[in-house]
PDB file of C-alpha atoms (C1' of nucleotides) in Angstrom:
ATOM      1  CA  MET Z   1      63.724  91.260 113.658  1.00 90.00           C
ATOM      2  CA  ASN Z   2      64.250  89.102 110.616  1.00 93.00           C
ATOM      3  CA  SER Z   3      61.959  88.042 107.815  1.00 95.00           C
ATOM      4  CA  ASP Z   4      60.848  84.801 109.439  1.00 95.00           C
ATOM      5  CA  SER Z   5      59.865  86.332 112.738  1.00 95.00           C
ATOM      6  CA  ALA Z   6      58.076  89.180 110.956  1.00 96.00           C
ATOM      7  CA  ILE Z   7      56.075  86.638 108.953  1.00 97.00           C
ATOM      8  CA  GLN Z   8      55.139  84.821 112.127  1.00 96.00           C
ATOM      9  CA  ALA Z   9      54.020  88.035 113.803  1.00 97.00           C
ATOM     10  CA  LEU Z  10      52.071  89.217 110.764  1.00 98.00           C
ATOM     11  CA  GLY Z  11      50.476  85.814 110.310  1.00 97.00           C
ATOM     12  CA  ALA Z  12      49.505  85.747 113.961  1.00 98.00           C
ATOM     13  CA  LEU Z  13      47.753  89.093 113.601  1.00 98.00           C
ATOM     14  CA  ALA Z  14      46.142  88.246 110.267  1.00 97.00           C
ATOM     15  CA  HIS Z  15      43.142  86.538 111.752  1.00 97.00           C
ATOM     16  CA  ASP Z  16      39.812  87.794 112.929  1.00 96.00           C
ATOM     17  CA  HIS Z  17      39.895  86.432 116.465  1.00 98.00           C
ATOM     18  CA  ARG Z  18      43.591  86.888 117.026  1.00 98.00           C
ATOM     19  CA  LEU Z  19      43.538  90.488 115.894  1.00 97.00           C
ATOM     20  CA  ALA Z  20      40.650  91.123 118.262  1.00 97.00           C
ATOM     21  CA  VAL Z  21      42.584  89.499 121.098  1.00 97.00           C
ATOM     22  CA  PHE Z  22      45.697  91.481 120.353  1.00 97.00           C
ATOM     23  CA  ARG Z  23      43.921  94.816 120.149  1.00 95.00           C
ATOM     24  CA  LEU Z  24      42.117  94.079 123.369  1.00 96.00           C
ATOM     25  CA  LEU Z  25      45.451  93.362 125.048  1.00 96.00           C
ATOM     26  CA  VAL Z  26      47.035  96.473 123.552  1.00 94.00           C
ATOM     27  CA  GLN Z  27      44.313  98.512 125.187  1.00 93.00           C
ATOM     28  CA  ARG Z  28      44.745  96.725 128.483  1.00 93.00           C
ATOM     29  CA  GLY Z  29      48.397  97.635 128.758  1.00 92.00           C
ATOM     30  CA  ARG Z  30      50.748  95.898 131.159  1.00 91.00           C
ATOM     31  CA  ASP Z  31      47.978  94.507 133.348  1.00 93.00           C
ATOM     32  CA  GLY Z  32      46.918  92.110 130.635  1.00 96.00           C
ATOM     33  CA  MET Z  33      43.970  89.783 130.959  1.00 97.00           C
ATOM     34  CA  ALA Z  34      43.290  86.192 132.027  1.00 97.00           C
ATOM     35  CA  ALA Z  35      42.587  83.657 129.270  1.00 97.00           C
ATOM     36  CA  GLY Z  36      39.107  82.954 130.580  1.00 96.00           C
ATOM     37  CA  ASP Z  37      38.239  86.645 130.686  1.00 97.00           C
ATOM     38  CA  ILE Z  38      39.387  87.106 127.108  1.00 97.00           C
ATOM     39  CA  ALA Z  39      37.252  84.158 126.038  1.00 97.00           C
ATOM     40  CA  LYS Z  40      34.250  85.673 127.776  1.00 96.00           C
ATOM     41  CA  ALA Z  41      34.897  89.153 126.373  1.00 96.00           C
ATOM     42  CA  LEU Z  42      35.084  87.869 122.816  1.00 97.00           C
ATOM     43  CA  GLY Z  43      32.554  85.055 123.074  1.00 96.00           C
ATOM     44  CA  LEU Z  44      34.935  82.278 122.068  1.00 96.00           C
ATOM     45  CA  PRO Z  45      35.124  78.655 123.254  1.00 96.00           C
ATOM     46  CA  ASN Z  46      38.086  78.145 125.572  1.00 96.00           C
ATOM     47  CA  SER Z  47      39.694  75.599 123.307  1.00 96.00           C
ATOM     48  CA  SER Z  48      39.597  77.885 120.306  1.00 97.00           C
ATOM     49  CA  LEU Z  49      40.969  80.826 122.220  1.00 98.00           C
ATOM     50  CA  SER Z  50      43.730  78.678 123.626  1.00 97.00           C
ATOM     51  CA  PHE Z  51      44.753  77.752 120.102  1.00 97.00           C
ATOM     52  CA  HIS Z  52      44.953  81.383 119.069  1.00 98.00           C
ATOM     53  CA  LEU Z  53      46.720  82.567 122.221  1.00 98.00           C
ATOM     54  CA  ALA Z  54      49.371  79.954 121.591  1.00 97.00           C
ATOM     55  CA  GLN Z  55      49.976  81.373 118.135  1.00 97.00           C
ATOM     56  CA  LEU Z  56      50.220  84.936 119.379  1.00 98.00           C
ATOM     57  CA  GLN Z  57      52.644  83.853 122.055  1.00 97.00           C
ATOM     58  CA  GLN Z  58      54.685  81.730 119.665  1.00 96.00           C
ATOM     59  CA  ALA Z  59      54.931  84.742 117.387  1.00 97.00           C
ATOM     60  CA  GLY Z  60      56.369  86.704 120.285  1.00 96.00           C
ATOM     61  CA  ILE Z  61      53.852  89.540 120.263  1.00 96.00           C
ATOM     62  CA  VAL Z  62      52.025  88.394 123.394  1.00 97.00           C
ATOM     63  CA  ALA Z  63      53.494  87.381 126.746  1.00 97.00           C
ATOM     64  CA  GLN Z  64      52.161  84.970 129.335  1.00 97.00           C
ATOM     65  CA  ARG Z  65      52.507  84.981 133.108  1.00 96.00           C
ATOM     66  CA  ARG Z  66      50.826  83.107 135.907  1.00 95.00           C
ATOM     67  CA  GLU Z  67      48.866  84.845 138.623  1.00 94.00           C
ATOM     68  CA  GLY Z  68      47.047  82.617 141.078  1.00 91.00           C
ATOM     69  CA  ARG Z  69      45.237  80.005 139.079  1.00 92.00           C
ATOM     70  CA  SER Z  70      44.991  82.171 136.020  1.00 95.00           C
ATOM     71  CA  LEU Z  71      47.285  82.656 133.078  1.00 96.00           C
ATOM     72  CA  ILE Z  72      47.516  86.316 132.222  1.00 97.00           C
ATOM     73  CA  TYR Z  73      48.287  87.419 128.686  1.00 97.00           C
ATOM     74  CA  SER Z  74      49.567  90.835 127.660  1.00 97.00           C
ATOM     75  CA  ALA Z  75      50.741  92.550 124.480  1.00 96.00           C
ATOM     76  CA  ASP Z  76      54.470  92.860 123.888  1.00 95.00           C
ATOM     77  CA  TYR Z  77      54.985  96.457 122.807  1.00 93.00           C
ATOM     78  CA  ASP Z  78      58.643  96.040 121.993  1.00 92.00           C
ATOM     79  CA  ALA Z  79      57.863  93.297 119.514  1.00 94.00           C
ATOM     80  CA  MET Z  80      55.154  95.425 117.940  1.00 92.00           C
ATOM     81  CA  GLU Z  81      57.577  98.284 117.360  1.00 90.00           C
ATOM     82  CA  ALA Z  82      60.242  95.977 116.015  1.00 93.00           C
ATOM     83  CA  LEU Z  83      57.730  94.698 113.493  1.00 93.00           C
ATOM     84  CA  MET Z  84      56.795  98.181 112.368  1.00 90.00           C
ATOM     85  CA  GLY Z  85      60.406  99.179 112.030  1.00 89.00           C
ATOM     86  CA  PHE Z  86      61.069  96.127 109.924  1.00 92.00           C
ATOM     87  CA  LEU Z  87      58.274  96.977 107.514  1.00 89.00           C
ATOM     88  CA  THR Z  88      59.547 100.488 106.888  1.00 83.00           C
ATOM     89  CA  GLU Z  89      63.218  99.574 106.725  1.00 80.00           C
ATOM     90  CA  ASN Z  90      65.192 101.514 104.121  1.00 73.00           C
ATOM     91  CA  CYS Z  91      62.018 103.188 103.049  1.00 75.00           C
ATOM     92  CA  CYS Z  92      62.358 105.203  99.817  1.00 70.00           C
ATOM     93  CA  GLN Z  93      65.910 104.189  99.046  1.00 67.00           C
ATOM     94  CA  GLY Z  94      67.169 105.025 102.489  1.00 62.00           C
ATOM     95  CA  ALA Z  95      65.963 108.612 102.241  1.00 59.00           C
ATOM     96  CA  GLY Z  96      65.153 108.425 105.932  1.00 54.00           C
ATOM     97  CA  CYS Z  97      61.397 108.588 105.662  1.00 56.00           C
ATOM     98  CA  ALA Z  98      60.635 105.776 108.074  1.00 48.00           C
ATOM     99  CA  PRO Z  99      58.694 106.915 111.118  1.00 50.00           C
ATOM    100  CA  SER Z 100      60.538 106.875 114.392  1.00 45.00           C
ATOM    101  CA  VAL Z 101      58.402 104.552 116.404  1.00 44.00           C
ATOM    102  CA  ALA Z 102      60.928 104.508 119.229  1.00 41.00           C
ATOM    103  CA  GLN Z 103      58.813 106.767 121.392  1.00 44.00           C
ATOM    104  CA  THR Z 104      56.173 104.089 121.899  1.00 42.00           C
ATOM    105  CA  LYS Z 105      58.622 102.153 123.969  1.00 40.00           C
ATOM    106  CA  GLU Z 106      59.267 104.706 126.680  1.00 46.00           C
ATOM    107  CA  GLN Z 107      55.696 105.813 126.901  1.00 48.00           C
ATOM    108  CA  CYS Z 108      54.213 102.404 127.547  1.00 50.00           C
TER     109      CYS Z 108
ATOM    110  CA  MET L   1      40.976 101.241 108.537  1.00 91.00           C
ATOM    111  CA  ASN L   2      38.694  98.561 109.963  1.00 94.00           C
ATOM    112  CA  SER L   3      39.334  95.068 111.228  1.00 95.00           C
ATOM    113  CA  ASP L   4      38.654  93.356 107.911  1.00 95.00           C
ATOM    114  CA  SER L   5      40.977  95.510 105.858  1.00 95.00           C
ATOM    115  CA  ALA L   6      43.676  95.216 108.517  1.00 97.00           C
ATOM    116  CA  ILE L   7      43.397  91.433 108.379  1.00 97.00           C
ATOM    117  CA  GLN L   8      43.708  91.516 104.614  1.00 97.00           C
ATOM    118  CA  ALA L   9      46.792  93.719 104.781  1.00 97.00           C
ATOM    119  CA  LEU L  10      48.411  91.649 107.513  1.00 98.00           C
ATOM    120  CA  GLY L  11      47.607  88.420 105.717  1.00 97.00           C
ATOM    121  CA  ALA L  12      49.062  89.805 102.516  1.00 98.00           C
ATOM    122  CA  LEU L  13      52.314  90.622 104.284  1.00 97.00           C
ATOM    123  CA  ALA L  14      52.437  87.359 106.236  1.00 97.00           C
ATOM    124  CA  HIS L  15      54.093  85.376 103.504  1.00 97.00           C
ATOM    125  CA  ASP L  16      57.690  84.834 102.582  1.00 96.00           C
ATOM    126  CA  HIS L  17      57.524  85.971  98.968  1.00 98.00           C
ATOM    127  CA  ARG L  18      54.981  88.721  99.473  1.00 98.00           C
ATOM    128  CA  LEU L  19      56.910  90.246 102.341  1.00 97.00           C
ATOM    129  CA  ALA L  20      60.011  90.222 100.174  1.00 97.00           C
ATOM    130  CA  VAL L  21      58.097  91.905  97.340  1.00 97.00           C
ATOM    131  CA  PHE L  22      56.657  94.522  99.658  1.00 97.00           C
ATOM    132  CA  ARG L  23      59.952  95.380 101.278  1.00 95.00           C
ATOM    133  CA  LEU L  24      61.584  95.637  97.886  1.00 96.00           C
ATOM    134  CA  LEU L  25      58.875  98.048  96.785  1.00 96.00           C
ATOM    135  CA  VAL L  26      59.129 100.052 100.011  1.00 93.00           C
ATOM    136  CA  GLN L  27      62.799 100.590  99.241  1.00 92.00           C
ATOM    137  CA  ARG L  28      62.053 101.552  95.657  1.00 93.00           C
ATOM    138  CA  GLY L  29      59.768 104.390  96.638  1.00 92.00           C
ATOM    139  CA  ARG L  30      57.397 106.003  94.192  1.00 92.00           C
ATOM    140  CA  ASP L  31      59.216 104.716  91.102  1.00 94.00           C
ATOM    141  CA  GLY L  32      58.076 101.189  91.836  1.00 96.00           C
ATOM    142  CA  MET L  33      59.111  98.222  89.728  1.00 97.00           C
ATOM    143  CA  ALA L  34      57.750  96.240  86.792  1.00 97.00           C
ATOM    144  CA  ALA L  35      56.281  92.813  87.524  1.00 97.00           C
ATOM    145  CA  GLY L  36      58.868  91.061  85.390  1.00 97.00           C
ATOM    146  CA  ASP L  37      61.729  92.831  87.126  1.00 97.00           C
ATOM    147  CA  ILE L  38      60.392  91.843  90.529  1.00 98.00           C
ATOM    148  CA  ALA L  39      60.146  88.230  89.394  1.00 97.00           C
ATOM    149  CA  LYS L  40      63.744  88.349  88.186  1.00 96.00           C
ATOM    150  CA  ALA L  41      64.981  90.073  91.334  1.00 96.00           C
ATOM    151  CA  LEU L  42      63.398  87.482  93.605  1.00 97.00           C
ATOM    152  CA  GLY L  43      63.801  84.428  91.375  1.00 96.00           C
ATOM    153  CA  LEU L  44      60.108  83.585  91.175  1.00 97.00           C
ATOM    154  CA  PRO L  45      58.075  82.145  88.296  1.00 96.00           C
ATOM    155  CA  ASN L  46      55.891  84.814  86.698  1.00 97.00           C
ATOM    156  CA  SER L  47      52.699  82.977  87.503  1.00 97.00           C
ATOM    157  CA  SER L  48      53.527  82.698  91.171  1.00 97.00           C
ATOM    158  CA  LEU L  49      54.530  86.311  91.447  1.00 98.00           C
ATOM    159  CA  SER L  50      51.366  87.391  89.693  1.00 97.00           C
ATOM    160  CA  PHE L  51      49.333  85.513  92.274  1.00 97.00           C
ATOM    161  CA  HIS L  52      51.101  87.284  95.111  1.00 98.00           C
ATOM    162  CA  LEU L  53      51.009  90.729  93.522  1.00 98.00           C
ATOM    163  CA  ALA L  54      47.260  90.352  93.144  1.00 97.00           C
ATOM    164  CA  GLN L  55      46.932  89.699  96.862  1.00 97.00           C
ATOM    165  CA  LEU L  56      49.077  92.679  97.810  1.00 98.00           C
ATOM    166  CA  GLN L  57      47.054  94.883  95.517  1.00 97.00           C
ATOM    167  CA  GLN L  58      43.744  93.481  96.713  1.00 96.00           C
ATOM    168  CA  ALA L  59      44.861  94.223 100.257  1.00 97.00           C
ATOM    169  CA  GLY L  60      45.451  97.817  99.236  1.00 96.00           C
ATOM    170  CA  ILE L  61      49.078  98.054 100.284  1.00 96.00           C
ATOM    171  CA  VAL L  62      50.483  97.987  96.770  1.00 97.00           C
ATOM    172  CA  ALA L  63      49.386 100.061  93.772  1.00 97.00           C
ATOM    173  CA  GLN L  64      49.531  99.224  90.080  1.00 97.00           C
ATOM    174  CA  ARG L  65      50.005 101.494  87.084  1.00 97.00           C
ATOM    175  CA  ARG L  66      50.781 100.882  83.431  1.00 96.00           C
ATOM    176  CA  GLU L  67      53.896 102.257  81.774  1.00 96.00           C
ATOM    177  CA  GLY L  68      54.468 101.202  78.187  1.00 94.00           C
ATOM    178  CA  ARG L  69      53.962  97.478  78.069  1.00 94.00           C
ATOM    179  CA  SER L  70      54.840  96.968  81.682  1.00 96.00           C
ATOM    180  CA  LEU L  71      52.750  97.000  84.809  1.00 97.00           C
ATOM    181  CA  ILE L  72      54.532  98.889  87.540  1.00 98.00           C
ATOM    182  CA  TYR L  73      53.893  98.097  91.178  1.00 98.00           C
ATOM    183  CA  SER L  74      54.670 100.354  94.106  1.00 97.00           C
ATOM    184  CA  ALA L  75      54.119 100.345  97.865  1.00 96.00           C
ATOM    185  CA  ASP L  76      51.248 102.388  99.263  1.00 95.00           C
ATOM    186  CA  TYR L  77      52.725 104.260 102.202  1.00 92.00           C
ATOM    187  CA  ASP L  78      49.432 105.703 103.359  1.00 92.00           C
ATOM    188  CA  ALA L  79      47.969 102.232 103.739  1.00 94.00           C
ATOM    189  CA  MET L  80      51.009 101.088 105.652  1.00 92.00           C
ATOM    190  CA  GLU L  81      50.655 103.927 108.154  1.00 89.00           C
ATOM    191  CA  ALA L  82      46.948 103.334 108.517  1.00 93.00           C
ATOM    192  CA  LEU L  83      47.680  99.723 109.383  1.00 94.00           C
ATOM    193  CA  MET L  84      50.229 100.682 112.014  1.00 90.00           C
ATOM    194  CA  GLY L  85      47.873 103.211 113.531  1.00 89.00           C
ATOM    195  CA  PHE L  86      45.163 100.598 113.720  1.00 92.00           C
ATOM    196  CA  LEU L  87      47.389  98.173 115.603  1.00 91.00           C
ATOM    197  CA  THR L  88      48.307 100.708 118.270  1.00 85.00           C
ATOM    198  CA  GLU L  89      44.847 102.207 118.632  1.00 83.00           C
ATOM    199  CA  ASN L  90      43.924 103.131 122.197  1.00 77.00           C
ATOM    200  CA  CYS L  91      47.196 101.712 123.333  1.00 78.00           C
ATOM    201  CA  CYS L  92      47.480 101.353 127.126  1.00 74.00           C
ATOM    202  CA  GLN L  93      43.931 102.439 127.901  1.00 70.00           C
ATOM    203  CA  GLY L  94      44.135 105.553 125.810  1.00 64.00           C
ATOM    204  CA  ALA L  95      47.149 106.865 127.706  1.00 61.00           C
ATOM    205  CA  GLY L  96      48.391 108.289 124.427  1.00 55.00           C
ATOM    206  CA  CYS L  97      51.364 106.038 123.933  1.00 58.00           C
ATOM    207  CA  ALA L  98      50.755 105.258 120.262  1.00 49.00           C
ATOM    208  CA  PRO L  99      53.533 106.477 117.977  1.00 50.00           C
ATOM    209  CA  SER L 100      52.686 109.298 115.619  1.00 46.00           C
ATOM    210  CA  VAL L 101      53.457 107.733 112.293  1.00 44.00           C
ATOM    211  CA  ALA L 102      51.980 110.679 110.413  1.00 41.00           C
ATOM    212  CA  GLN L 103      55.383 112.006 109.452  1.00 44.00           C
ATOM    213  CA  THR L 104      56.031 109.147 107.059  1.00 42.00           C
ATOM    214  CA  LYS L 105      53.350 110.475 104.796  1.00 39.00           C
ATOM    215  CA  GLU L 106      54.850 113.885 104.064  1.00 46.00           C
ATOM    216  CA  GLN L 107      58.384 112.627 103.782  1.00 48.00           C
ATOM    217  CA  CYS L 108      57.706 110.002 101.147  1.00 49.00           C
TER     218      CYS L 108
ATOM    219  C1'  DA I   1      45.285  64.368 149.505  1.00 96.41           C
ATOM    220  C1'  DA I   2      41.172  65.508 147.444  1.00 96.41           C
ATOM    221  C1'  DA I   3      38.116  68.765 145.293  1.00 96.41           C
ATOM    222  C1'  DA I   4      37.586  72.727 142.549  1.00 96.41           C
ATOM    223  C1'  DC I   5      39.044  75.484 139.068  1.00 96.41           C
ATOM    224  C1'  DA I   6      41.502  77.491 134.749  1.00 96.41           C
ATOM    225  C1'  DT I   7      43.501  76.291 130.808  1.00 96.41           C
ATOM    226  C1'  DT I   8      45.457  73.211 127.299  1.00 96.41           C
ATOM    227  C1'  DT I   9      45.722  69.084 124.321  1.00 96.41           C
ATOM    228  C1'  DC I  10      43.519  65.721 121.362  1.00 96.41           C
ATOM    229  C1'  DG I  11      40.972  64.193 117.368  1.00 96.41           C
ATOM    230  C1'  DA I  12      38.339  64.380 113.460  1.00 96.41           C
ATOM    231  C1'  DT I  13      36.663  67.351 109.982  1.00 96.41           C
ATOM    232  C1'  DA I  14      36.144  71.336 106.766  1.00 96.41           C
ATOM    233  C1'  DA I  15      38.036  75.060 104.468  1.00 96.41           C
ATOM    234  C1'  DT I  16      41.617  77.937 102.553  1.00 96.41           C
ATOM    235  C1'  DA I  17      46.236  78.972 100.586  1.00 96.41           C
ATOM    236  C1'  DG I  18      50.383  78.083  97.730  1.00 96.41           C
ATOM    237  C1'  DT I  19      52.811  76.136  93.600  1.00 96.41           C
ATOM    238  C1'  DC I  20      54.053  76.406  88.721  1.00 96.41           C
ATOM    239  C1'  DG I  21      53.761  74.998  83.663  1.00 96.41           C
ATOM    240  C1'  DA I  22      50.993  75.897  79.868  1.00 96.41           C
ATOM    241  C1'  DA I  23      47.541  78.506  77.611  1.00 96.41           C
ATOM    242  C1'  DA I  24      45.151  82.901  77.224  1.00 96.41           C
ATOM    243  C1'  DT I  25      44.773  87.846  77.468  1.00 96.41           C
ATOM    244  C1'  DG I  26      45.589  92.323  76.139  1.00 96.41           C
ATOM    245  C1'  DA I  27      48.480  96.398  75.234  1.00 96.41           C
ATOM    246  C1'  DA I  28      51.985  98.480  72.184  1.00 96.41           C
ATOM    247  C1'  DC I  29      54.924  98.937  68.370  1.00 96.41           C
ATOM    248  C1'  DT I  30      55.737  98.544  63.256  1.00 96.41           C
TER     249       DT I  30
ATOM    250  C1'  DA K   1      46.183  94.604  61.229  1.00 96.41           C
ATOM    251  C1'  DG K   2      49.445  91.504  62.666  1.00 96.41           C
ATOM    252  C1'  DT K   3      53.335  90.406  65.632  1.00 96.41           C
ATOM    253  C1'  DT K   4      55.695  90.765  69.784  1.00 96.41           C
ATOM    254  C1'  DC K   5      56.084  91.109  74.414  1.00 96.41           C
ATOM    255  C1'  DA K   6      54.631  91.394  79.520  1.00 96.41           C
ATOM    256  C1'  DT K   7      51.583  89.668  82.485  1.00 96.41           C
ATOM    257  C1'  DT K   8      47.582  87.031  84.122  1.00 96.41           C
ATOM    258  C1'  DT K   9      44.413  83.076  84.382  1.00 96.41           C
ATOM    259  C1'  DC K  10      43.608  78.157  84.549  1.00 96.41           C
ATOM    260  C1'  DG K  11      43.962  73.571  86.458  1.00 96.41           C
ATOM    261  C1'  DA K  12      45.360  69.999  89.327  1.00 96.41           C
ATOM    262  C1'  DC K  13      47.637  68.993  93.215  1.00 96.41           C
ATOM    263  C1'  DT K  14      49.655  69.421  98.081  1.00 96.41           C
ATOM    264  C1'  DA K  15      49.975  71.470 102.440  1.00 96.41           C
ATOM    265  C1'  DT K  16      48.516  74.219 106.087  1.00 96.41           C
ATOM    266  C1'  DT K  17      44.986  76.352 109.111  1.00 96.41           C
ATOM    267  C1'  DA K  18      40.636  76.817 111.790  1.00 96.41           C
ATOM    268  C1'  DT K  19      36.962  74.780 114.560  1.00 96.41           C
ATOM    269  C1'  DC K  20      35.128  73.044 119.019  1.00 96.41           C
ATOM    270  C1'  DG K  21      33.511  69.266 122.298  1.00 96.41           C
ATOM    271  C1'  DA K  22      35.462  66.143 125.362  1.00 96.41           C
ATOM    272  C1'  DA K  23      39.214  64.492 127.961  1.00 96.41           C
ATOM    273  C1'  DA K  24      43.560  65.572 130.185  1.00 96.41           C
ATOM    274  C1'  DT K  25      46.820  68.502 132.654  1.00 96.41           C
ATOM    275  C1'  DG K  26      48.425  70.981 136.307  1.00 96.41           C
ATOM    276  C1'  DT K  27      47.574  74.621 140.259  1.00 96.41           C
ATOM    277  C1'  DT K  28      45.603  76.186 144.176  1.00 96.41           C
ATOM    278  C1'  DT K  29      42.933  75.891 148.257  1.00 96.41           C
ATOM    279  C1'  DT K  30      40.850  73.478 152.165  1.00 96.41           C
TER     280       DT K  30
END
DNA sequence: AAAACATTTCGATAATAGTCGAAATGAACT
DNA sequence: AGTTCATTTCGACTATTATCGAAATGTTTT
């Protein structure tokens, strides 16, 4: 994780609809959700949602896979942890006070 | 932490200069840093830095205090944890895979 | 191969964010 | 009380982002 990719991830999350999408996907876990279903769940026009999904994917915090006719999106937990680690890096002059977020990885 | 305040915090961090400021302050710990010193450290015009500091403060992830003539800024660790907790809320259908970031608080 | 279906791209428009020099504010020291 | 010093506000400009209907793309199924 470098500064540029962190900015992209943060910027992707820093939006009403995108944050809602991401949190929905985080709750869904590995199964993810089809684009159309997300649009229905959040009451967004397909074209708008598509725009936002592209940003989340481009930022690397959401993954896409095809299943039948549908495109399924899911949250990328590894990327989420990497982002958190980056934000707390060398916290308090390297006094080792950054939380160990490593456990998220195995548990998901 | 609600959606709006999370968006503000994420948006505040989703910028080149502001992320650099925040990470610098995270490393500094409670001591923080005067506005002028931050500007010097990052090579930014005072007016630009002031604009960005205001956003970080408005977002609640950076605190301000006066010391002599200087205004000292420091990272708000509690807010940072709250943000992380919000992002991982009900992760994987409530299977309890969210990292416990609570430890950061006591250690800083 | 054609029809049905899910999703993305296009296009035009509106709104918000970032930049930095110069002037203004306001606290502190003498 | 006036001067100095640190920081913020102002103003004008440029660039980026968000919106959504309609058309296009590309997959699957019959």
